[in-house]
PDB file of C-alpha atoms in Angstrom:
ATOM      1  CA  MET A   1      91.822   4.934  -9.691  1.00  0.00           C
ATOM      2  CA  ALA A   2      92.794   6.969 -12.761  1.00  0.00           C
ATOM      3  CA  GLU A   3      91.906   4.035 -15.006  1.00  0.00           C
ATOM      4  CA  ARG A   4      88.486   3.728 -13.360  1.00  0.00           C
ATOM      5  CA  ALA A   5      87.885   7.459 -13.826  1.00  0.00           C
ATOM      6  CA  ASP A   6      88.782   7.178 -17.521  1.00  0.00           C
ATOM      7  CA  THR A   7      86.420   4.245 -17.906  1.00  0.00           C
ATOM      8  CA  GLN A   8      83.626   6.141 -16.174  1.00  0.00           C
ATOM      9  CA  ALA A   9      84.182   9.133 -18.476  1.00  0.00           C
ATOM     10  CA  LEU A  10      84.056   6.843 -21.519  1.00  0.00           C
ATOM     11  CA  ILE A  11      80.827   5.226 -20.329  1.00  0.00           C
ATOM     12  CA  ARG A  12      79.228   8.635 -19.846  1.00  0.00           C
ATOM     13  CA  LEU A  13      80.208   9.833 -23.316  1.00  0.00           C
ATOM     14  CA  VAL A  14      78.932   6.609 -24.879  1.00  0.00           C
ATOM     15  CA  THR A  15      75.666   6.976 -22.971  1.00  0.00           C
ATOM     16  CA  TRP A  16      75.137  10.683 -23.681  1.00  0.00           C
ATOM     17  CA  LEU A  17      75.844  10.310 -27.407  1.00  0.00           C
ATOM     18  CA  SER A  18      74.202   6.948 -27.895  1.00  0.00           C
ATOM     19  CA  PRO A  19      71.292   6.680 -30.373  1.00  0.00           C
ATOM     20  CA  ALA A  20      69.257   5.529 -27.355  1.00  0.00           C
ATOM     21  CA  PHE A  21      69.781   8.796 -25.462  1.00  0.00           C
ATOM     22  CA  PRO A  22      66.410  10.598 -25.587  1.00  0.00           C
ATOM     23  CA  VAL A  23      67.268  13.623 -27.713  1.00  0.00           C
ATOM     24  CA  GLY A  24      65.363  12.615 -30.840  1.00  0.00           C
ATOM     25  CA  SER A  25      68.332  13.011 -33.197  1.00  0.00           C
ATOM     26  CA  PHE A  26      66.779  10.389 -35.494  1.00  0.00           C
ATOM     27  CA  SER A  27      64.217  13.036 -36.492  1.00  0.00           C
ATOM     28  CA  TYR A  28      66.802  15.306 -38.134  1.00  0.00           C
ATOM     29  CA  SER A  29      68.974  14.967 -41.223  1.00  0.00           C
ATOM     30  CA  GLY A  30      70.781  18.320 -41.165  1.00  0.00           C
ATOM     31  CA  GLY A  31      69.878  18.930 -44.814  1.00  0.00           C
ATOM     32  CA  LEU A  32      71.056  15.488 -45.969  1.00  0.00           C
ATOM     33  CA  GLU A  33      67.533  14.463 -46.993  1.00  0.00           C
ATOM     34  CA  GLN A  34      67.405  17.461 -49.337  1.00  0.00           C
ATOM     35  CA  ALA A  35      70.848  16.595 -50.708  1.00  0.00           C
ATOM     36  CA  VAL A  36      69.638  13.073 -51.472  1.00  0.00           C
ATOM     37  CA  HIS A  37      66.521  14.479 -53.144  1.00  0.00           C
ATOM     38  CA  ASP A  38      68.661  16.820 -55.277  1.00  0.00           C
ATOM     39  CA  GLY A  39      70.994  14.019 -56.361  1.00  0.00           C
ATOM     40  CA  LEU A  40      74.003  15.409 -54.517  1.00  0.00           C
ATOM     41  CA  VAL A  41      74.374  12.281 -52.376  1.00  0.00           C
ATOM     42  CA  THR A  42      73.611   9.090 -54.287  1.00  0.00           C
ATOM     43  CA  GLY A  43      75.810   6.472 -52.634  1.00  0.00           C
ATOM     44  CA  ALA A  44      78.393   5.657 -49.978  1.00  0.00           C
ATOM     45  CA  GLU A  45      81.183   7.563 -51.751  1.00  0.00           C
ATOM     46  CA  ASP A  46      79.106  10.749 -51.904  1.00  0.00           C
ATOM     47  CA  LEU A  47      78.069  10.314 -48.286  1.00  0.00           C
ATOM     48  CA  ASP A  48      81.695   9.953 -47.215  1.00  0.00           C
ATOM     49  CA  LEU A  49      82.632  13.176 -49.022  1.00  0.00           C
ATOM     50  CA  TRP A  50      79.586  15.002 -47.622  1.00  0.00           C
ATOM     51  CA  LEU A  51      80.462  14.109 -44.040  1.00  0.00           C
ATOM     52  CA  LYS A  52      84.181  14.829 -44.381  1.00  0.00           C
ATOM     53  CA  THR A  53      83.349  18.242 -45.837  1.00  0.00           C
ATOM     54  CA  LEU A  54      81.042  19.042 -42.917  1.00  0.00           C
ATOM     55  CA  MET A  55      83.701  17.987 -40.409  1.00  0.00           C
ATOM     56  CA  HIS A  56      86.636  19.806 -41.973  1.00  0.00           C
ATOM     57  CA  ARG A  57      84.971  22.972 -43.228  1.00  0.00           C
ATOM     58  CA  GLY A  58      81.252  22.931 -42.439  1.00  0.00           C
ATOM     59  CA  ALA A  59      78.732  23.012 -39.619  1.00  0.00           C
ATOM     60  CA  ALA A  60      80.280  20.035 -37.822  1.00  0.00           C
ATOM     61  CA  TRP A  61      83.617  21.898 -37.624  1.00  0.00           C
ATOM     62  CA  ASN A  62      81.924  24.896 -36.037  1.00  0.00           C
ATOM     63  CA  ASP A  63      80.070  22.602 -33.645  1.00  0.00           C
ATOM     64  CA  ALA A  64      83.380  21.053 -32.588  1.00  0.00           C
ATOM     65  CA  LEU A  65      84.824  24.495 -31.786  1.00  0.00           C
ATOM     66  CA  LEU A  66      81.704  25.548 -29.876  1.00  0.00           C
ATOM     67  CA  LEU A  67      81.788  22.306 -27.917  1.00  0.00           C
ATOM     68  CA  ALA A  68      85.436  22.887 -27.037  1.00  0.00           C
ATOM     69  CA  GLU A  69      84.798  26.460 -25.886  1.00  0.00           C
ATOM     70  CA  SER A  70      81.867  25.323 -23.747  1.00  0.00           C
ATOM     71  CA  TYR A  71      83.951  22.509 -22.266  1.00  0.00           C
ATOM     72  CA  ARG A  72      86.729  24.897 -21.257  1.00  0.00           C
ATOM     73  CA  ASN A  73      84.343  27.473 -19.776  1.00  0.00           C
ATOM     74  CA  HIS A  74      81.845  25.245 -18.010  1.00  0.00           C
ATOM     75  CA  GLU A  75      82.678  26.928 -14.686  1.00  0.00           C
ATOM     76  CA  ASP A  76      82.439  30.481 -16.069  1.00  0.00           C
ATOM     77  CA  ALA A  77      78.722  31.277 -16.249  1.00  0.00           C
ATOM     78  CA  LYS A  78      79.170  34.545 -18.145  1.00  0.00           C
ATOM     79  CA  ARG A  79      81.403  33.092 -20.857  1.00  0.00           C
ATOM     80  CA  LEU A  80      79.284  29.973 -21.119  1.00  0.00           C
ATOM     81  CA  ARG A  81      76.162  32.052 -21.753  1.00  0.00           C
ATOM     82  CA  ALA A  82      78.059  34.064 -24.365  1.00  0.00           C
ATOM     83  CA  VAL A  83      79.076  30.889 -26.192  1.00  0.00           C
ATOM     84  CA  ALA A  84      75.480  29.675 -26.035  1.00  0.00           C
ATOM     85  CA  GLU A  85      74.236  32.934 -27.578  1.00  0.00           C
ATOM     86  CA  LEU A  86      76.865  32.745 -30.324  1.00  0.00           C
ATOM     87  CA  ALA A  87      76.009  29.136 -31.127  1.00  0.00           C
ATOM     88  CA  GLU A  88      72.326  29.969 -31.463  1.00  0.00           C
ATOM     89  CA  ALA A  89      73.102  32.977 -33.674  1.00  0.00           C
ATOM     90  CA  LEU A  90      75.239  30.827 -35.977  1.00  0.00           C
ATOM     91  CA  ALA A  91      72.286  28.603 -36.911  1.00  0.00           C
ATOM     92  CA  GLY A  92      71.983  29.476 -40.590  1.00  0.00           C
ATOM     93  CA  SER A  93      68.375  28.460 -41.223  1.00  0.00           C
ATOM     94  CA  ARG A  94      65.106  28.013 -39.382  1.00  0.00           C
ATOM     95  CA  GLU A  95      65.440  24.245 -39.406  1.00  0.00           C
ATOM     96  CA  ARG A  96      69.090  24.337 -38.333  1.00  0.00           C
ATOM     97  CA  HIS A  97      68.054  26.539 -35.402  1.00  0.00           C
ATOM     98  CA  LEU A  98      65.183  24.215 -34.537  1.00  0.00           C
ATOM     99  CA  GLU A  99      67.454  21.185 -34.699  1.00  0.00           C
ATOM    100  CA  THR A 100      70.308  22.452 -32.547  1.00  0.00           C
ATOM    101  CA  MET A 101      68.087  24.081 -29.907  1.00  0.00           C
ATOM    102  CA  LEU A 102      65.655  21.181 -29.504  1.00  0.00           C
ATOM    103  CA  LEU A 103      68.456  18.620 -29.427  1.00  0.00           C
ATOM    104  CA  GLY A 104      70.310  20.716 -26.871  1.00  0.00           C
ATOM    105  CA  GLY A 105      67.220  21.148 -24.711  1.00  0.00           C
ATOM    106  CA  ALA A 106      66.448  17.431 -24.809  1.00  0.00           C
ATOM    107  CA  PHE A 107      70.075  16.615 -23.996  1.00  0.00           C
ATOM    108  CA  LEU A 108      70.082  18.894 -20.955  1.00  0.00           C
ATOM    109  CA  ALA A 109      66.810  17.464 -19.676  1.00  0.00           C
ATOM    110  CA  ALA A 110      68.093  13.884 -19.882  1.00  0.00           C
ATOM    111  CA  ALA A 111      71.620  14.692 -18.644  1.00  0.00           C
ATOM    112  CA  ARG A 112      70.212  15.988 -15.360  1.00  0.00           C
ATOM    113  CA  HIS A 113      70.332  12.371 -14.215  1.00  0.00           C
ATOM    114  CA  TRP A 114      74.003  13.278 -13.610  1.00  0.00           C
ATOM    115  CA  PRO A 115      73.455  16.306 -11.313  1.00  0.00           C
ATOM    116  CA  HIS A 116      75.883  19.229 -11.523  1.00  0.00           C
ATOM    117  CA  PRO A 117      75.734  23.038 -11.009  1.00  0.00           C
ATOM    118  CA  VAL A 118      76.547  23.528 -14.723  1.00  0.00           C
ATOM    119  CA  PHE A 119      72.850  23.208 -15.562  1.00  0.00           C
ATOM    120  CA  GLU A 120      71.991  26.480 -13.814  1.00  0.00           C
ATOM    121  CA  PRO A 121      73.760  28.918 -16.197  1.00  0.00           C
ATOM    122  CA  LEU A 122      72.682  26.894 -19.234  1.00  0.00           C
ATOM    123  CA  GLY A 123      68.997  27.044 -18.384  1.00  0.00           C
ATOM    124  CA  PRO A 124      66.473  24.666 -19.972  1.00  0.00           C
ATOM    125  CA  GLU A 125      67.731  25.070 -23.552  1.00  0.00           C
ATOM    126  CA  ALA A 126      71.039  25.634 -25.334  1.00  0.00           C
ATOM    127  CA  ALA A 127      72.500  24.763 -28.722  1.00  0.00           C
ATOM    128  CA  TYR A 128      73.394  21.091 -28.865  1.00  0.00           C
ATOM    129  CA  PRO A 129      77.228  21.374 -29.019  1.00  0.00           C
ATOM    130  CA  VAL A 130      77.187  23.878 -26.159  1.00  0.00           C
ATOM    131  CA  ALA A 131      75.034  21.599 -24.025  1.00  0.00           C
ATOM    132  CA  VAL A 132      77.250  18.587 -24.694  1.00  0.00           C
ATOM    133  CA  GLY A 133      80.477  20.529 -24.201  1.00  0.00           C
ATOM    134  CA  ALA A 134      79.444  22.121 -20.922  1.00  0.00           C
ATOM    135  CA  VAL A 135      78.189  18.864 -19.414  1.00  0.00           C
ATOM    136  CA  ALA A 136      81.243  16.940 -20.629  1.00  0.00           C
ATOM    137  CA  GLY A 137      83.511  19.613 -19.146  1.00  0.00           C
ATOM    138  CA  ALA A 138      81.653  19.516 -15.851  1.00  0.00           C
ATOM    139  CA  HIS A 139      82.233  15.771 -15.649  1.00  0.00           C
ATOM    140  CA  ARG A 140      85.838  15.964 -16.914  1.00  0.00           C
ATOM    141  CA  THR A 141      85.484  13.456 -19.707  1.00  0.00           C
ATOM    142  CA  GLY A 142      88.475  14.805 -21.604  1.00  0.00           C
ATOM    143  CA  LEU A 143      88.087  17.384 -24.339  1.00  0.00           C
ATOM    144  CA  GLU A 144      89.281  15.455 -27.403  1.00  0.00           C
ATOM    145  CA  PRO A 145      87.250  12.353 -26.499  1.00  0.00           C
ATOM    146  CA  ALA A 146      84.145  14.515 -26.047  1.00  0.00           C
ATOM    147  CA  ILE A 147      84.589  16.140 -29.472  1.00  0.00           C
ATOM    148  CA  ALA A 148      85.324  12.786 -31.102  1.00  0.00           C
ATOM    149  CA  ALA A 149      82.237  11.201 -29.546  1.00  0.00           C
ATOM    150  CA  TYR A 150      80.101  14.125 -30.712  1.00  0.00           C
ATOM    151  CA  LEU A 151      81.426  13.984 -34.280  1.00  0.00           C
ATOM    152  CA  HIS A 152      81.045  10.218 -34.420  1.00  0.00           C
ATOM    153  CA  ALA A 153      77.451  10.476 -33.204  1.00  0.00           C
ATOM    154  CA  THR A 154      76.758  13.130 -35.849  1.00  0.00           C
ATOM    155  CA  ALA A 155      78.214  10.900 -38.565  1.00  0.00           C
ATOM    156  CA  SER A 156      76.360   7.833 -37.285  1.00  0.00           C
ATOM    157  CA  ASN A 157      73.075   9.693 -37.397  1.00  0.00           C
ATOM    158  CA  ALA A 158      73.806  10.818 -40.972  1.00  0.00           C
ATOM    159  CA  VAL A 159      74.549   7.232 -41.998  1.00  0.00           C
ATOM    160  CA  SER A 160      71.227   6.183 -40.487  1.00  0.00           C
ATOM    161  CA  VAL A 161      69.511   8.943 -42.487  1.00  0.00           C
ATOM    162  CA  ALA A 162      71.202   7.745 -45.676  1.00  0.00           C
ATOM    163  CA  ILE A 163      70.096   4.169 -45.040  1.00  0.00           C
ATOM    164  CA  ARG A 164      66.493   5.243 -44.506  1.00  0.00           C
ATOM    165  CA  CYS A 165      66.637   7.357 -47.670  1.00  0.00           C
ATOM    166  CA  GLY A 166      67.818   4.335 -49.652  1.00  0.00           C
ATOM    167  CA  VAL A 167      71.223   5.812 -50.467  1.00  0.00           C
ATOM    168  CA  THR A 168      73.265   3.019 -48.920  1.00  0.00           C
ATOM    169  CA  GLY A 169      72.867  -0.243 -47.055  1.00  0.00           C
ATOM    170  CA  GLN A 170      73.990  -1.006 -43.520  1.00  0.00           C
ATOM    171  CA  ARG A 171      77.239  -2.723 -44.564  1.00  0.00           C
ATOM    172  CA  ASP A 172      78.359   0.166 -46.735  1.00  0.00           C
ATOM    173  CA  GLY A 173      77.159   2.581 -44.037  1.00  0.00           C
ATOM    174  CA  VAL A 174      79.507   0.952 -41.556  1.00  0.00           C
ATOM    175  CA  GLY A 175      82.233   1.262 -44.174  1.00  0.00           C
ATOM    176  CA  VAL A 176      81.617   5.008 -44.316  1.00  0.00           C
ATOM    177  CA  LEU A 177      82.024   5.233 -40.537  1.00  0.00           C
ATOM    178  CA  ALA A 178      85.238   3.225 -40.718  1.00  0.00           C
ATOM    179  CA  GLY A 179      86.568   5.583 -43.367  1.00  0.00           C
ATOM    180  CA  LEU A 180      85.785   8.604 -41.203  1.00  0.00           C
ATOM    181  CA  GLU A 181      88.025   7.574 -38.297  1.00  0.00           C
ATOM    182  CA  LYS A 182      91.007   9.666 -39.387  1.00  0.00           C
ATOM    183  CA  SER A 183      88.810  12.712 -40.011  1.00  0.00           C
ATOM    184  CA  VAL A 184      87.149  12.397 -36.610  1.00  0.00           C
ATOM    185  CA  MET A 185      90.523  12.136 -34.900  1.00  0.00           C
ATOM    186  CA  SER A 186      92.198  14.980 -36.793  1.00  0.00           C
ATOM    187  CA  VAL A 187      89.252  17.370 -36.486  1.00  0.00           C
ATOM    188  CA  SER A 188      88.905  16.582 -32.778  1.00  0.00           C
ATOM    189  CA  ALA A 189      92.569  17.354 -32.208  1.00  0.00           C
ATOM    190  CA  ARG A 190      92.422  20.615 -34.207  1.00  0.00           C
ATOM    191  CA  ALA A 191      89.238  21.790 -32.514  1.00  0.00           C
ATOM    192  CA  ALA A 192      90.636  21.019 -29.057  1.00  0.00           C
ATOM    193  CA  ARG A 193      93.596  23.287 -29.829  1.00  0.00           C
ATOM    194  CA  GLY A 194      91.475  25.907 -31.569  1.00  0.00           C
ATOM    195  CA  SER A 195      89.410  28.874 -30.459  1.00  0.00           C
ATOM    196  CA  LEU A 196      86.352  30.807 -31.578  1.00  0.00           C
ATOM    197  CA  ASP A 197      88.649  32.712 -33.955  1.00  0.00           C
ATOM    198  CA  ASP A 198      88.719  29.522 -36.048  1.00  0.00           C
ATOM    199  CA  LEU A 199      84.969  29.489 -36.637  1.00  0.00           C
ATOM    200  CA  GLY A 200      83.942  29.493 -40.280  1.00  0.00           C
ATOM    201  CA  SER A 201      82.184  27.422 -42.900  1.00  0.00           C
ATOM    202  CA  ALA A 202      82.720  26.894 -46.606  1.00  0.00           C
ATOM    203  CA  ALA A 203      80.223  24.051 -47.126  1.00  0.00           C
ATOM    204  CA  ILE A 204      77.926  26.172 -49.283  1.00  0.00           C
ATOM    205  CA  MET A 205      75.948  23.337 -50.879  1.00  0.00           C
ATOM    206  CA  ALA A 206      75.238  21.794 -47.465  1.00  0.00           C
ATOM    207  CA  ASP A 207      74.050  25.146 -46.131  1.00  0.00           C
ATOM    208  CA  ILE A 208      71.766  25.611 -49.130  1.00  0.00           C
ATOM    209  CA  ALA A 209      70.379  22.092 -48.656  1.00  0.00           C
ATOM    210  CA  CYS A 210      69.481  23.021 -45.060  1.00  0.00           C
ATOM    211  CA  LEU A 211      67.653  26.104 -46.314  1.00  0.00           C
ATOM    212  CA  ARG A 212      65.816  24.324 -49.125  1.00  0.00           C
ATOM    213  CA  HIS A 213      64.633  21.443 -46.942  1.00  0.00           C
ATOM    214  CA  GLU A 214      61.952  23.707 -45.448  1.00  0.00           C
ATOM    215  CA  THR A 215      59.997  23.494 -48.710  1.00  0.00           C
ATOM    216  CA  LEU A 216      60.631  19.825 -49.535  1.00  0.00           C
ATOM    217  CA  HIS A 217      57.152  18.473 -50.250  1.00  0.00           C
ATOM    218  CA  SER A 218      57.424  14.881 -49.021  1.00  0.00           C
ATOM    219  CA  ARG A 219      59.968  14.222 -46.296  1.00  0.00           C
ATOM    220  CA  LEU A 220      60.915  11.872 -43.485  1.00  0.00           C
ATOM    221  CA  PHE A 221      62.937  14.275 -41.353  1.00  0.00           C
ATOM    222  CA  ARG A 222      62.444  17.625 -39.622  1.00  0.00           C
ATOM    223  CA  SER A 223      65.594  19.180 -41.101  1.00  0.00           C
TER     224      SER A 223
END
């Protein structure tokens, strides 16, 4: 029975964080499009460094911590709302706010196919990592697997962005994902043990790219 429960949890994580899940993540680049335009990311090696930086000391690291806090407090409505407010406040640009809130709202709307009382305190919209963390906690998927699935989905979307921007091909894109395995695992483990006291970002160029994307004249993505 335990094995079946683990398999069910895995299937749910794969479904919720699949590119086919109707959240519209393909519309957002998280500033990567601007970085490509500015010549900061020109190939697979740059993309690998960009994503590792985000995971270890950037927005993806903060997302992992917010997801973990939401997972642990999915039954505490007051604390869950507080995490949701913090996550929204941490959005460092208009487009970053738009991205995380619209993704989170779309995730919650689609995830209601798996009914649970956790949706009531969250309301119709919450920052994406909070939405994923709370729902994953409610369905007991396992904390580290939930963080790992989230980070992998984030990286996969970035690789797709890079391919569409002409930075890399599909084969090299898969190579980037393969090279990120250790980072995904180590960051997931650290975030699962961490707390909100560990929040912080030092990915300055990525943050600036998110800000500058608002004025990019010709673009494919919403952020």
